Amino acid sequence: MVPPSRTERFGARALRTRWVVRAPIVLYRVGLGSLFGSRLLMLEHTGRRTGVRRYVTLEVVDHPESATYVVVSGFGVGAQWYRNITANPHVRISTGFRRKVAAIATPMTTDESALALERYIDHHPKAWTRLRGTIEAATGTPVNTLPMVRLVTG
């Protein structure tokens, strides 16, 4: 693994700063999620222990069909949202002008994840370069080993 650049280290620190990561949630909740276009979505999930509604914004890695979105867990299987959706896959997503759409979250296999990552790299090479370094600096884990989740609406 190549040592992270200064920009990647800054991005990694920002990812660990709660208010920076959570700021888009406020915009989604007041109906301004369309400002982020279709590259981000807000995932509304249920806490596995508390039953309380929880929110996280995630980058869309792939959107192979109109009813399907693929997201990656940048902090692996230990991320709270990931643990919550494995306990209860019934979620709601908001992206673009779509708000609070019911969906089912399903963890993807390693092969499915690799294929989705290849498509992301092909479609967004510059974003991939920045995202890869930032996530790897923040987690110390190669991006291609991170789990992905398929969100199917309808």
C-alpha positions as MATLAB code, in Angstrom:
seq = 'MVPPSRTERFGARALRTRWVVRAPIVLYRVGLGSLFGSRLLMLEHTGRRTGVRRYVTLEVVDHPESATYVVVSGFGVGAQWYRNITANPHVRISTGFRRKVAAIATPMTTDESALALERYIDHHPKAWTRLRGTIEAATGTPVNTLPMVRLVTG';
ca = [
       0.000    0.000    0.000;
       1.330    3.458   -0.981;
       1.651    5.975    1.898;
      -1.291    8.430    1.910;
      -0.833   11.943    0.527;
      -1.472   15.050    2.615;
      -4.911   15.447    1.002;
      -5.778   11.824    1.734;
      -4.708   12.189    5.378;
      -6.909   15.312    5.671;
      -9.825   13.407    4.092;
      -9.250   10.513    6.485;
      -9.369   12.910    9.476;
     -12.559   14.466    8.091;
     -14.158   11.021    7.844;
     -13.449   10.536   11.543;
     -14.958   13.926   12.424;
     -18.566   13.172   13.236;
     -20.087   16.552   12.337;
     -18.478   16.581    8.873;
     -19.779   13.117    8.079;
     -23.248   13.811    9.482;
     -23.813   17.293    7.963;
     -25.470   15.983    4.753;
     -28.066   14.126    6.851;
     -29.530   17.454    7.983;
     -29.934   18.539    4.357;
     -31.570   15.251    3.372;
     -33.972   15.385    6.319;
     -35.172   18.900    5.408;
     -35.755   17.846    1.793;
     -32.574   19.210    0.193;
     -30.941   15.879   -0.638;
     -31.252   16.656   -4.345;
     -28.316   19.059   -3.873;
     -26.088   15.970   -3.821;
     -27.510   14.518   -7.036;
     -27.517   10.775   -7.505;
     -23.945   10.087   -6.333;
     -24.959   10.092   -2.644;
     -27.888    8.649   -0.776;
     -29.163    8.783    2.758;
     -29.852    5.389    4.280;
     -32.456    5.262    7.039;
     -32.095    2.082    9.089;
     -33.184    0.745   12.468;
     -30.850    0.325   15.423;
     -30.448   -3.391   16.095;
     -30.611   -2.979   19.879;
     -32.608    0.225   20.364;
     -35.111    0.023   17.514;
     -34.470    3.759   16.966;
     -34.303    5.139   13.407;
     -30.712    5.885   12.382;
     -29.310    7.760    9.378;
     -26.104    7.661    7.353;
     -25.088    9.182    4.024;
     -23.202    6.947    1.625;
     -21.721    7.246   -1.840;
     -23.489    5.243   -4.534;
     -20.888    2.881   -5.992;
     -23.191    1.465   -8.666;
     -26.746    2.013   -9.907;
     -27.175   -0.872  -12.372;
     -30.985   -0.640  -12.548;
     -33.506    2.048  -11.637;
     -34.535    0.156   -8.499;
     -31.039   -0.943   -7.414;
     -28.263    0.947   -5.636;
     -24.923   -0.386   -4.443;
     -23.061    1.192   -1.511;
     -19.831    0.281    0.263;
     -19.193    0.100    3.981;
     -16.032    2.212    4.209;
     -15.457    1.043    7.775;
     -16.106   -2.633    7.030;
     -18.501   -5.038    8.700;
     -18.004   -3.268   12.043;
     -19.753   -0.082   10.866;
     -22.886    0.475   12.918;
     -25.136    0.967    9.885;
     -23.813   -2.259    8.343;
     -24.440   -4.203   11.526;
     -27.928   -2.702   11.733;
     -28.929   -3.661    8.177;
     -27.700   -7.212    8.666;
     -29.988   -7.434   11.710;
     -32.921   -5.738    9.934;
     -32.670   -5.350    6.139;
     -35.825   -3.205    5.833;
     -34.547    0.322    5.172;
     -35.554    3.552    3.464;
     -33.376    5.552    1.102;
     -33.392    9.134   -0.109;
     -31.429   10.132   -3.203;
     -31.862   12.908   -5.710;
     -35.548   13.827   -5.649;
     -36.603   10.433   -4.257;
     -37.372   10.581   -0.543;
     -37.870    7.828    2.010;
     -38.281    5.007   -0.504;
     -38.634    1.556    1.051;
     -35.828   -0.842    0.177;
     -34.272   -4.149    1.174;
     -30.550   -4.154    2.019;
     -28.569   -7.269    1.113;
     -24.836   -7.746    1.694;
     -23.110   -8.710   -1.558;
     -20.728  -11.587   -2.173;
     -17.028  -10.930   -2.751;
     -17.434  -11.572   -6.504;
     -20.446   -9.250   -6.787;
     -18.556   -6.560   -4.878;
     -15.499   -6.889   -7.122;
     -17.644   -6.475  -10.248;
     -19.377   -3.380   -8.821;
     -15.993   -1.899   -7.857;
     -14.661   -2.487  -11.388;
     -17.644   -0.607  -12.859;
     -17.087    2.253  -10.376;
     -13.406    2.519  -11.315;
     -14.291    2.554  -15.038;
     -16.975    5.245  -14.631;
     -15.267    7.444  -11.997;
     -11.453    7.090  -12.273;
     -10.626   10.454  -10.652;
     -13.074    9.945   -7.795;
     -11.675    6.428   -7.342;
      -8.137    7.758   -6.935;
      -9.215   10.210   -4.208;
     -11.703    7.889   -2.515;
      -9.343    4.934   -2.399;
      -6.554    6.861   -0.691;
      -8.900    8.525    1.782;
     -10.655    5.324    2.833;
      -7.426    3.353    3.074;
      -5.812    6.116    5.171;
      -8.847    6.229    7.489;
      -9.310    2.494    7.904;
      -5.909    0.980    7.182;
      -7.749   -1.535    4.988;
      -7.537   -1.975    1.208;
     -10.769   -0.733   -0.390;
     -11.223   -3.859   -2.484;
     -11.753   -5.896    0.700;
     -14.590   -3.713    2.033;
     -18.123   -5.132    2.044;
     -20.770   -3.806   -0.329;
     -24.528   -3.742    0.056;
     -27.244   -3.906   -2.585;
     -30.297   -1.756   -1.891;
     -33.371   -2.751   -3.898;
     -36.418   -0.474   -3.830;
     -40.002   -1.379   -4.474;
];
